[in-house]
Amino acid sequence: VFMANNPYGSKEYQQHFPLEKVAMAFPGAAGVIKNGVVHYTIVNSFMQPTTVGSTTANQEKLVKNIAGMFKKAKFSVSICKDMDSWMLNHAGLICPLTNAVYFAQGTSTEAAKNKTAMLTMAQALKEAFRFLHRSKQHRIAPPKLKIFVYTPTLVLRLALSAAYRTKQVKAMMPDYTSHSQTEMSLLSDEFATIAEKEGYSMEKYRLLSTAHI
């Protein structure tokens, strides 16, 4: 079971493992390591339950067994039939949300006060999900993420600014000194490259991910 950010999905794994032995999942939890101590929060189940999905056909029993293990551990669990799309969508979402903090060179609370960071994040999210919405090769998954397509940029900026002031987001988001900057930079480049190969501009998405480097 692979539980990691990977916009390329199962294609990365099939080069090394038989796909029938591989499942993908992602935790409904987030956090940071500070001074050797893990600070984490369980993400609201509406926002992101722990998600489990198959990489090939005939894995229904395997996926249900894995989901059952998480449920016994008291995690909210969702089973996804198209985990490749889910992973690509997650990359499109998490990179702008995290990179806005690096862009502001502070914490999530400080980023919330930075109008440029919040506006650029809102614009980057709209670029990402317009691509996924219009793409002939990919789709938005789960469908609730279409909110980033239809919500006006100004409304999105104001809503995200308010969210970044909450305790839950503060616990989930790394600060400017976090070691995850390298991962987010790589992940952002991979997602943007996928979109650009289909002819979509990712100007704000790339700006947000490179301004802090």
CSV table of C-alpha atoms in Angstrom, one decimal, residues 33-129:
chain,number,residue,atom,x,y,z
A,33,ILE,CA,7.6,17.8,12.6
A,34,LYS,CA,9.0,20.4,14.9
A,35,ASN,CA,12.1,19.8,17.0
A,36,GLY,CA,11.8,16.1,16.5
A,37,VAL,CA,8.1,16.0,17.6
A,38,VAL,CA,5.2,15.2,15.3
A,39,HIS,CA,2.3,17.7,15.5
A,40,TYR,CA,-0.7,16.4,13.6
A,41,THR,CA,-4.4,16.7,13.2
A,42,ILE,CA,-7.1,14.4,11.8
A,43,VAL,CA,-8.6,16.2,8.8
A,44,ASN,CA,-12.3,16.8,8.7
A,45,SER,CA,-13.9,13.8,6.9
A,46,PHE,CA,-15.7,16.1,4.5
A,47,MET,CA,-12.5,17.7,3.5
A,48,GLN,CA,-10.4,14.6,3.1
A,49,PRO,CA,-11.2,11.2,4.6
A,50,THR,CA,-8.5,8.6,4.4
A,51,THR,CA,-8.9,7.4,0.8
A,52,VAL,CA,-8.1,3.9,-0.5
A,53,GLY,CA,-8.2,2.8,-4.1
A,54,SER,CA,-7.2,0.1,-6.5
A,55,THR,CA,-4.6,0.2,-9.3
A,56,THR,CA,-6.2,-2.4,-11.5
A,57,ALA,CA,-9.3,-4.5,-11.8
A,58,ASN,CA,-10.3,-7.3,-9.4
A,59,GLN,CA,-8.9,-5.6,-6.3
A,60,GLU,CA,-12.3,-5.0,-4.6
A,61,LYS,CA,-11.6,-7.5,-1.8
A,62,LEU,CA,-8.1,-6.2,-1.2
A,63,VAL,CA,-9.3,-2.5,-1.1
A,64,LYS,CA,-12.1,-3.4,1.3
A,65,ASN,CA,-9.8,-5.2,3.6
A,66,ILE,CA,-7.4,-2.2,3.7
A,67,ALA,CA,-10.3,0.2,4.3
A,68,GLY,CA,-11.5,-2.0,7.1
A,69,MET,CA,-8.1,-1.7,8.9
A,70,PHE,CA,-8.3,2.1,8.8
A,71,LYS,CA,-11.9,2.0,10.0
A,72,LYS,CA,-10.9,-0.1,13.0
A,73,ALA,CA,-8.3,2.6,13.8
A,74,LYS,CA,-11.2,5.1,13.9
A,75,PHE,CA,-10.4,6.9,10.7
A,76,SER,CA,-13.1,8.0,8.3
A,77,VAL,CA,-12.6,6.1,5.1
A,78,SER,CA,-13.6,6.5,1.5
A,79,ILE,CA,-13.0,4.0,-1.3
A,80,CYS,CA,-12.1,5.5,-4.7
A,81,LYS,CA,-12.5,3.6,-7.9
A,82,ASP,CA,-10.2,5.9,-9.8
A,83,MET,CA,-7.2,6.5,-7.5
A,84,ASP,CA,-5.0,7.7,-10.4
A,85,SER,CA,-7.3,10.7,-10.9
A,86,TRP,CA,-7.6,11.2,-7.1
A,87,MET,CA,-3.8,11.4,-6.7
A,88,LEU,CA,-3.5,13.9,-9.6
A,89,ASN,CA,-6.2,16.1,-8.1
A,90,HIS,CA,-4.6,15.9,-4.7
A,91,ALA,CA,-1.3,17.2,-6.1
A,92,GLY,CA,-3.2,20.0,-7.9
A,93,LEU,CA,-4.8,21.0,-4.6
A,94,ILE,CA,-2.1,20.5,-2.0
A,95,CYS,CA,0.7,22.3,-3.8
A,96,PRO,CA,-0.9,25.7,-4.0
A,97,LEU,CA,-2.2,25.4,-0.4
A,98,THR,CA,1.3,24.7,0.9
A,99,ASN,CA,3.2,26.9,-1.5
A,100,ALA,CA,1.3,29.9,-0.4
A,101,VAL,CA,3.0,29.6,3.1
A,102,TYR,CA,6.4,29.4,1.5
A,103,PHE,CA,5.5,32.3,-0.8
A,104,ALA,CA,4.7,34.5,2.2
A,105,GLN,CA,7.8,33.2,4.0
A,106,GLY,CA,6.1,32.7,7.2
A,107,THR,CA,3.3,30.6,8.8
A,108,SER,CA,-0.2,29.9,7.6
A,109,THR,CA,-1.4,32.8,9.8
A,110,GLU,CA,1.0,35.1,8.3
A,111,ALA,CA,0.2,33.9,4.8
A,112,ALA,CA,-3.5,34.7,5.5
A,113,LYS,CA,-2.6,38.3,6.0
A,114,ASN,CA,-0.6,38.4,2.8
A,115,LYS,CA,-3.1,39.4,0.1
A,116,THR,CA,-0.6,38.7,-2.7
A,117,ALA,CA,0.0,35.1,-1.4
A,118,MET,CA,-3.7,34.5,-1.0
A,119,LEU,CA,-4.6,35.9,-4.4
A,120,THR,CA,-1.9,34.0,-6.2
A,121,MET,CA,-3.0,30.8,-4.4
A,122,ALA,CA,-6.6,31.3,-5.5
A,123,GLN,CA,-5.5,31.9,-9.1
A,124,ALA,CA,-3.2,28.8,-9.0
A,125,LEU,CA,-6.0,26.6,-7.7
A,126,LYS,CA,-8.3,27.8,-10.5
A,127,GLU,CA,-5.6,27.1,-13.1
A,128,ALA,CA,-5.2,23.6,-11.8
A,129,PHE,CA,-8.9,22.7,-11.6
